[in-house]
PDB file of C-alpha atoms in Angstrom:
ATOM      1  CA  MET Z   1      53.907  15.547 -52.899  1.00  0.00           C
ATOM      2  CA  ALA Z   2      53.545  13.096 -49.589  1.00  0.00           C
ATOM      3  CA  GLN Z   3      51.576  10.203 -50.349  1.00  0.00           C
ATOM      4  CA  VAL Z   4      48.578   9.658 -47.806  1.00  0.00           C
ATOM      5  CA  LYS Z   5      48.670   6.308 -46.035  1.00  0.00           C
ATOM      6  CA  PRO Z   6      45.627   4.175 -46.626  1.00  0.00           C
ATOM      7  CA  MET Z   7      43.800   3.656 -43.317  1.00  0.00           C
ATOM      8  CA  ARG Z   8      44.293   0.416 -41.839  1.00  0.00           C
ATOM      9  CA  ALA Z   9      41.505  -2.127 -41.603  1.00  0.00           C
ATOM     10  CA  ASP Z  10      40.908  -2.051 -38.204  1.00  0.00           C
ATOM     11  CA  ALA Z  11      41.380   1.830 -38.052  1.00  0.00           C
ATOM     12  CA  ARG Z  12      38.686   1.952 -40.935  1.00  0.00           C
ATOM     13  CA  ARG Z  13      36.398  -0.456 -38.893  1.00  0.00           C
ATOM     14  CA  ASN Z  14      36.534   1.941 -35.748  1.00  0.00           C
ATOM     15  CA  ARG Z  15      35.515   4.710 -37.832  1.00  0.00           C
ATOM     16  CA  GLU Z  16      32.198   3.124 -39.274  1.00  0.00           C
ATOM     17  CA  ARG Z  17      31.463   1.920 -35.805  1.00  0.00           C
ATOM     18  CA  LEU Z  18      31.880   5.655 -34.619  1.00  0.00           C
ATOM     19  CA  LEU Z  19      29.803   7.087 -37.323  1.00  0.00           C
ATOM     20  CA  ARG Z  20      27.137   4.579 -36.661  1.00  0.00           C
ATOM     21  CA  ALA Z  21      27.033   5.137 -32.952  1.00  0.00           C
ATOM     22  CA  ALA Z  22      27.016   8.915 -33.455  1.00  0.00           C
ATOM     23  CA  ALA Z  23      24.322   9.023 -35.707  1.00  0.00           C
ATOM     24  CA  GLY Z  24      22.403   6.990 -33.137  1.00  0.00           C
ATOM     25  CA  VAL Z  25      23.192   9.299 -30.257  1.00  0.00           C
ATOM     26  CA  PHE Z  26      23.023  12.636 -31.956  1.00  0.00           C
ATOM     27  CA  ALA Z  27      19.422  11.631 -32.945  1.00  0.00           C
ATOM     28  CA  GLU Z  28      18.428  10.601 -29.696  1.00  0.00           C
ATOM     29  CA  HIS Z  29      20.251  13.422 -27.557  1.00  0.00           C
ATOM     30  CA  GLY Z  30      20.995  15.980 -29.766  1.00  0.00           C
ATOM     31  CA  ALA Z  31      24.359  17.495 -30.953  1.00  0.00           C
ATOM     32  CA  GLY Z  32      25.385  18.095 -27.053  1.00  0.00           C
ATOM     33  CA  ALA Z  33      25.393  14.413 -26.601  1.00  0.00           C
ATOM     34  CA  SER Z  34      28.365  13.050 -24.409  1.00  0.00           C
ATOM     35  CA  LEU Z  35      31.036  12.129 -26.745  1.00  0.00           C
ATOM     36  CA  ASP Z  36      31.967   9.379 -24.124  1.00  0.00           C
ATOM     37  CA  ASP Z  37      28.527   7.662 -24.798  1.00  0.00           C
ATOM     38  CA  ILE Z  38      29.236   7.771 -28.220  1.00  0.00           C
ATOM     39  CA  ALA Z  39      32.651   5.915 -27.789  1.00  0.00           C
ATOM     40  CA  ARG Z  40      30.850   3.467 -25.350  1.00  0.00           C
ATOM     41  CA  ARG Z  41      27.988   2.525 -27.719  1.00  0.00           C
ATOM     42  CA  ALA Z  42      30.813   2.160 -30.590  1.00  0.00           C
ATOM     43  CA  GLU Z  43      32.687  -0.214 -28.396  1.00  0.00           C
ATOM     44  CA  VAL Z  44      35.922   1.824 -28.639  1.00  0.00           C
ATOM     45  CA  GLY Z  45      38.009   4.360 -26.335  1.00  0.00           C
ATOM     46  CA  THR Z  46      37.637   7.808 -26.143  1.00  0.00           C
ATOM     47  CA  GLY Z  47      41.323   8.260 -27.524  1.00  0.00           C
ATOM     48  CA  THR Z  48      40.191   6.345 -30.512  1.00  0.00           C
ATOM     49  CA  LEU Z  49      37.233   8.754 -31.090  1.00  0.00           C
ATOM     50  CA  TYR Z  50      39.387  11.827 -30.660  1.00  0.00           C
ATOM     51  CA  ARG Z  51      41.740  10.212 -33.081  1.00  0.00           C
ATOM     52  CA  HIS Z  52      39.249  10.064 -35.791  1.00  0.00           C
ATOM     53  CA  PHE Z  53      37.324  13.044 -35.059  1.00  0.00           C
ATOM     54  CA  PRO Z  54      39.573  15.641 -33.087  1.00  0.00           C
ATOM     55  CA  THR Z  55      36.211  17.882 -32.282  1.00  0.00           C
ATOM     56  CA  ARG Z  56      32.495  17.230 -31.759  1.00  0.00           C
ATOM     57  CA  GLN Z  57      32.115  19.713 -34.866  1.00  0.00           C
ATOM     58  CA  ALA Z  58      34.376  17.380 -36.799  1.00  0.00           C
ATOM     59  CA  LEU Z  59      32.159  14.303 -35.899  1.00  0.00           C
ATOM     60  CA  LEU Z  60      29.059  16.105 -36.881  1.00  0.00           C
ATOM     61  CA  GLU Z  61      30.516  17.093 -40.158  1.00  0.00           C
ATOM     62  CA  ALA Z  62      31.357  13.316 -40.783  1.00  0.00           C
ATOM     63  CA  VAL Z  63      27.900  12.002 -39.790  1.00  0.00           C
ATOM     64  CA  TYR Z  64      25.820  14.704 -41.600  1.00  0.00           C
ATOM     65  CA  LEU Z  65      27.935  15.920 -44.791  1.00  0.00           C
ATOM     66  CA  GLU Z  66      25.897  13.864 -47.140  1.00  0.00           C
ATOM     67  CA  SER Z  67      22.640  15.307 -45.803  1.00  0.00           C
ATOM     68  CA  VAL Z  68      24.131  18.618 -46.257  1.00  0.00           C
ATOM     69  CA  GLU Z  69      25.354  17.999 -49.848  1.00  0.00           C
ATOM     70  CA  ALA Z  70      21.827  16.833 -50.554  1.00  0.00           C
ATOM     71  CA  ILE Z  71      20.261  19.770 -49.427  1.00  0.00           C
ATOM     72  CA  ALA Z  72      22.756  22.059 -51.384  1.00  0.00           C
ATOM     73  CA  ALA Z  73      22.171  19.885 -54.512  1.00  0.00           C
ATOM     74  CA  ARG Z  74      18.461  20.606 -54.259  1.00  0.00           C
ATOM     75  CA  ALA Z  75      18.977  24.244 -54.790  1.00  0.00           C
ATOM     76  CA  ASP Z  76      20.027  23.575 -58.413  1.00  0.00           C
ATOM     77  CA  THR Z  77      17.066  21.206 -58.845  1.00  0.00           C
ATOM     78  CA  ILE Z  78      14.354  23.755 -57.485  1.00  0.00           C
ATOM     79  CA  ALA Z  79      15.876  26.376 -59.206  1.00  0.00           C
ATOM     80  CA  ALA Z  80      15.392  24.506 -62.750  1.00  0.00           C
ATOM     81  CA  ALA Z  81      11.787  24.117 -61.965  1.00  0.00           C
ATOM     82  CA  ARG Z  82      10.760  27.602 -60.591  1.00  0.00           C
ATOM     83  CA  PRO Z  83      11.192  31.149 -60.834  1.00  0.00           C
ATOM     84  CA  PRO Z  84      14.331  32.358 -59.041  1.00  0.00           C
ATOM     85  CA  GLY Z  85      12.272  34.158 -56.149  1.00  0.00           C
ATOM     86  CA  ALA Z  86      10.025  31.048 -55.674  1.00  0.00           C
ATOM     87  CA  ALA Z  87      12.851  28.768 -55.818  1.00  0.00           C
ATOM     88  CA  LEU Z  88      14.787  30.925 -53.128  1.00  0.00           C
ATOM     89  CA  VAL Z  89      11.686  30.487 -50.647  1.00  0.00           C
ATOM     90  CA  ALA Z  90      11.493  26.749 -51.498  1.00  0.00           C
ATOM     91  CA  TRP Z  91      15.040  25.726 -50.855  1.00  0.00           C
ATOM     92  CA  LEU Z  92      15.130  27.950 -47.685  1.00  0.00           C
ATOM     93  CA  GLY Z  93      12.150  26.196 -46.596  1.00  0.00           C
ATOM     94  CA  GLU Z  94      13.729  22.742 -47.300  1.00  0.00           C
ATOM     95  CA  LEU Z  95      17.031  23.875 -45.414  1.00  0.00           C
ATOM     96  CA  ALA Z  96      15.039  25.184 -42.522  1.00  0.00           C
ATOM     97  CA  VAL Z  97      12.983  22.082 -42.181  1.00  0.00           C
ATOM     98  CA  GLY Z  98      16.116  20.099 -42.257  1.00  0.00           C
ATOM     99  CA  MET Z  99      17.810  22.121 -39.633  1.00  0.00           C
ATOM    100  CA  LEU Z 100      14.621  21.517 -37.350  1.00  0.00           C
ATOM    101  CA  GLN Z 101      13.901  17.911 -38.028  1.00  0.00           C
ATOM    102  CA  VAL Z 102      17.648  16.475 -38.215  1.00  0.00           C
ATOM    103  CA  ARG Z 103      18.873  16.899 -34.721  1.00  0.00           C
ATOM    104  CA  GLY Z 104      22.614  17.796 -35.098  1.00  0.00           C
ATOM    105  CA  LEU Z 105      22.297  19.405 -38.467  1.00  0.00           C
ATOM    106  CA  LYS Z 106      21.522  22.997 -37.178  1.00  0.00           C
ATOM    107  CA  ALA Z 107      24.596  22.744 -34.685  1.00  0.00           C
ATOM    108  CA  LEU Z 108      26.708  21.625 -37.816  1.00  0.00           C
ATOM    109  CA  LEU Z 109      25.475  24.343 -39.685  1.00  0.00           C
ATOM    110  CA  GLY Z 110      25.772  27.129 -37.131  1.00  0.00           C
ATOM    111  CA  THR Z 111      29.323  28.123 -37.883  1.00  0.00           C
ATOM    112  CA  ALA Z 112      28.582  27.733 -41.824  1.00  0.00           C
ATOM    113  CA  VAL Z 113      25.755  30.229 -41.739  1.00  0.00           C
ATOM    114  CA  THR Z 114      26.479  32.773 -38.602  1.00  0.00           C
ATOM    115  CA  GLY Z 115      30.461  32.672 -38.255  1.00  0.00           C
ATOM    116  CA  ALA Z 116      30.030  31.888 -34.590  1.00  0.00           C
ATOM    117  CA  GLU Z 117      31.343  29.228 -32.435  1.00  0.00           C
ATOM    118  CA  ALA Z 118      28.943  26.617 -32.304  1.00  0.00           C
ATOM    119  CA  VAL Z 119      26.944  25.728 -29.129  1.00  0.00           C
ATOM    120  CA  ALA Z 120      28.149  21.858 -29.817  1.00  0.00           C
ATOM    121  CA  ASP Z 121      31.735  22.732 -29.765  1.00  0.00           C
ATOM    122  CA  ARG Z 122      31.468  24.937 -26.787  1.00  0.00           C
ATOM    123  CA  ALA Z 123      29.877  21.842 -24.896  1.00  0.00           C
ATOM    124  CA  ASP Z 124      33.180  19.910 -26.163  1.00  0.00           C
ATOM    125  CA  ARG Z 125      35.296  22.236 -24.087  1.00  0.00           C
ATOM    126  CA  ALA Z 126      34.333  19.817 -20.834  1.00  0.00           C
ATOM    127  CA  ASP Z 127      35.541  16.609 -22.558  1.00  0.00           C
ATOM    128  CA  ARG Z 128      39.079  17.947 -23.234  1.00  0.00           C
ATOM    129  CA  THR Z 129      41.524  20.923 -22.867  1.00  0.00           C
ATOM    130  CA  ASP Z 130      43.817  20.631 -25.610  1.00  0.00           C
ATOM    131  CA  ARG Z 131      41.827  22.474 -28.254  1.00  0.00           C
ATOM    132  CA  ALA Z 132      44.355  24.064 -30.437  1.00  0.00           C
ATOM    133  CA  ASP Z 133      45.313  21.114 -33.176  1.00  0.00           C
ATOM    134  CA  ARG Z 134      41.816  20.038 -33.146  1.00  0.00           C
ATOM    135  CA  THR Z 135      40.202  23.387 -33.414  1.00  0.00           C
ATOM    136  CA  ASP Z 136      42.072  23.949 -36.438  1.00  0.00           C
ATOM    137  CA  ARG Z 137      41.185  20.365 -38.007  1.00  0.00           C
ATOM    138  CA  ALA Z 138      37.651  21.036 -37.323  1.00  0.00           C
ATOM    139  CA  ASP Z 139      37.693  24.393 -38.840  1.00  0.00           C
ATOM    140  CA  ARG Z 140      38.679  22.686 -42.089  1.00  0.00           C
ATOM    141  CA  ALA Z 141      36.050  20.262 -41.872  1.00  0.00           C
ATOM    142  CA  ASP Z 142      33.463  22.860 -41.432  1.00  0.00           C
ATOM    143  CA  ARG Z 143      34.355  24.429 -44.527  1.00  0.00           C
ATOM    144  CA  ALA Z 144      33.236  21.126 -46.237  1.00  0.00           C
ATOM    145  CA  CYS Z 145      29.671  21.635 -44.984  1.00  0.00           C
ATOM    146  CA  GLY Z 146      29.830  25.612 -44.940  1.00  0.00           C
ATOM    147  CA  ASP Z 147      31.021  25.559 -48.844  1.00  0.00           C
ATOM    148  CA  CYS Z 148      28.053  23.575 -49.869  1.00  0.00           C
ATOM    149  CA  VAL Z 149      25.444  25.693 -48.077  1.00  0.00           C
ATOM    150  CA  ARG Z 150      26.951  29.093 -48.807  1.00  0.00           C
ATOM    151  CA  GLY Z 151      27.365  28.246 -52.632  1.00  0.00           C
ATOM    152  CA  ALA Z 152      23.817  27.015 -53.016  1.00  0.00           C
ATOM    153  CA  ALA Z 153      22.738  30.255 -51.271  1.00  0.00           C
ATOM    154  CA  GLU Z 154      24.797  32.197 -53.466  1.00  0.00           C
ATOM    155  CA  ARG Z 155      23.284  31.115 -56.698  1.00  0.00           C
ATOM    156  CA  LEU Z 156      19.728  31.301 -55.718  1.00  0.00           C
ATOM    157  CA  VAL Z 157      20.051  34.822 -53.962  1.00  0.00           C
ATOM    158  CA  ARG Z 158      21.917  36.222 -57.039  1.00  0.00           C
ATOM    159  CA  ALA Z 159      19.534  34.800 -59.276  1.00  0.00           C
ATOM    160  CA  ALA Z 160      16.556  36.124 -57.487  1.00  0.00           C
ATOM    161  CA  GLN Z 161      17.959  39.629 -57.426  1.00  0.00           C
ATOM    162  CA  GLU Z 162      18.880  39.692 -61.108  1.00  0.00           C
ATOM    163  CA  ALA Z 163      15.016  38.712 -61.515  1.00  0.00           C
ATOM    164  CA  GLY Z 164      14.028  41.633 -59.442  1.00  0.00           C
ATOM    165  CA  ALA Z 165      12.873  39.146 -56.614  1.00  0.00           C
ATOM    166  CA  VAL Z 166      15.011  40.174 -53.994  1.00  0.00           C
ATOM    167  CA  ARG Z 167      16.694  43.398 -53.139  1.00  0.00           C
ATOM    168  CA  GLY Z 168      20.420  44.061 -54.417  1.00  0.00           C
ATOM    169  CA  ASP Z 169      21.751  45.017 -51.024  1.00  0.00           C
ATOM    170  CA  VAL Z 170      21.022  41.535 -49.607  1.00  0.00           C
ATOM    171  CA  ALA Z 171      23.853  39.474 -49.399  1.00  0.00           C
ATOM    172  CA  PRO Z 172      23.658  35.314 -49.204  1.00  0.00           C
ATOM    173  CA  ILE Z 173      24.926  35.563 -45.988  1.00  0.00           C
ATOM    174  CA  ASP Z 174      22.330  37.697 -44.674  1.00  0.00           C
ATOM    175  CA  VAL Z 175      19.679  35.416 -45.544  1.00  0.00           C
ATOM    176  CA  LEU Z 176      21.228  32.401 -44.074  1.00  0.00           C
ATOM    177  CA  ARG Z 177      21.735  33.951 -40.641  1.00  0.00           C
ATOM    178  CA  LEU Z 178      17.847  35.118 -40.981  1.00  0.00           C
ATOM    179  CA  VAL Z 179      16.870  31.703 -41.589  1.00  0.00           C
ATOM    180  CA  HIS Z 180      18.810  30.342 -38.658  1.00  0.00           C
ATOM    181  CA  GLY Z 181      17.367  32.795 -36.224  1.00  0.00           C
ATOM    182  CA  VAL Z 182      13.893  31.617 -37.650  1.00  0.00           C
ATOM    183  CA  VAL Z 183      14.729  28.186 -37.089  1.00  0.00           C
ATOM    184  CA  THR Z 184      16.159  28.809 -33.544  1.00  0.00           C
ATOM    185  CA  ALA Z 185      12.941  30.630 -32.822  1.00  0.00           C
ATOM    186  CA  CYS Z 186      10.787  27.727 -33.804  1.00  0.00           C
ATOM    187  CA  GLU Z 187      12.813  25.239 -32.132  1.00  0.00           C
ATOM    188  CA  SER Z 188      12.623  26.997 -29.134  1.00  0.00           C
ATOM    189  CA  ALA Z 189       8.868  27.072 -29.438  1.00  0.00           C
ATOM    190  CA  GLY Z 190       8.574  23.523 -30.155  1.00  0.00           C
ATOM    191  CA  GLU Z 191       7.298  24.475 -33.695  1.00  0.00           C
ATOM    192  CA  THR Z 192       9.164  21.737 -35.369  1.00  0.00           C
ATOM    193  CA  ASP Z 193       6.637  20.339 -38.166  1.00  0.00           C
ATOM    194  CA  GLY Z 194       7.828  22.609 -40.404  1.00  0.00           C
ATOM    195  CA  THR Z 195       4.524  24.605 -41.101  1.00  0.00           C
ATOM    196  CA  ALA Z 196       5.389  27.636 -38.796  1.00  0.00           C
ATOM    197  CA  VAL Z 197       8.828  27.897 -40.399  1.00  0.00           C
ATOM    198  CA  ARG Z 198       7.780  28.261 -43.651  1.00  0.00           C
ATOM    199  CA  ARG Z 199       5.245  30.746 -42.658  1.00  0.00           C
ATOM    200  CA  TYR Z 200       7.818  32.862 -41.122  1.00  0.00           C
ATOM    201  CA  LEU Z 201      10.001  32.417 -43.738  1.00  0.00           C
ATOM    202  CA  SER Z 202       7.081  33.873 -46.240  1.00  0.00           C
ATOM    203  CA  LEU Z 203       7.153  36.865 -43.759  1.00  0.00           C
ATOM    204  CA  LEU Z 204      10.584  37.117 -44.131  1.00  0.00           C
ATOM    205  CA  MET Z 205      10.856  37.098 -47.834  1.00  0.00           C
ATOM    206  CA  GLU Z 206       8.333  40.081 -48.165  1.00  0.00           C
ATOM    207  CA  GLY Z 207      11.280  42.193 -46.270  1.00  0.00           C
ATOM    208  CA  LEU Z 208      13.764  41.107 -48.671  1.00  0.00           C
ATOM    209  CA  THR Z 209      11.680  41.646 -51.711  1.00  0.00           C
ATOM    210  CA  ARG Z 210      12.802  44.745 -53.902  1.00  0.00           C
ATOM    211  CA  ALA Z 211      10.442  47.899 -52.959  1.00  0.00           C
TER     212      ALA Z 211
END
C-alpha cells in the first residue's frame, strides 16, 4: 500500500489560510463568491488554491464539513429524546434552518440531496476549464458530506415509518429533496429566520403521514 506523504509545513499553512479566507468570503458573498478573491484574501496564488481544492465544491466541503457532521449527529440526539415522527420533523427543521442561515451550506448540500450539479460548481466553470480530474476529486469530497446527511435521514425516516408516522412509500431522499425545495422557496422570499421554514415543513409532514 502506498504511503501518503505528510503535507509540508508551508503547504499546511497555506491550506489553513485558504480555509479561513474561504469561510469569511462565503459568509459575506455566498457560495458563488469569487475564488480569486479567496486566494487574494489568503495571500496565496490561484494555483495554490486549486492544488488544495480542485473545485469550488471541494472547498465548500472542506469549509463546512464540521457543520454538516454536527447536523447529522443531531439526528441521533433528537431521536433519543422524541418519538420517531416528532424527531424527524425536529431534525429536518434544524437542517433547513442551517441551510438558510449558513451561507454556502445549501450549495454544498445541494448535490447530496438533489443529485444535481450544484449552482456553485456551475459558477466555477468560468474560473477554469480543465474540469475532468478536478470534478472527479470533488465528487469524492461531496460524498463525505452527502453520506452524513443521507445516513441521518435514512435512520430517522425508517424509524418514523416503523412507528407509523410516515408513509411506507416515502424514501429518505424524497424527504431531503422536499426540504431542499422548501429552503429554496424561503430563501427566494427572504424568509430566513426559520419561522416560515418550520411552518412549511409542518405542512409538508402532513402529506408524508400514513393515511
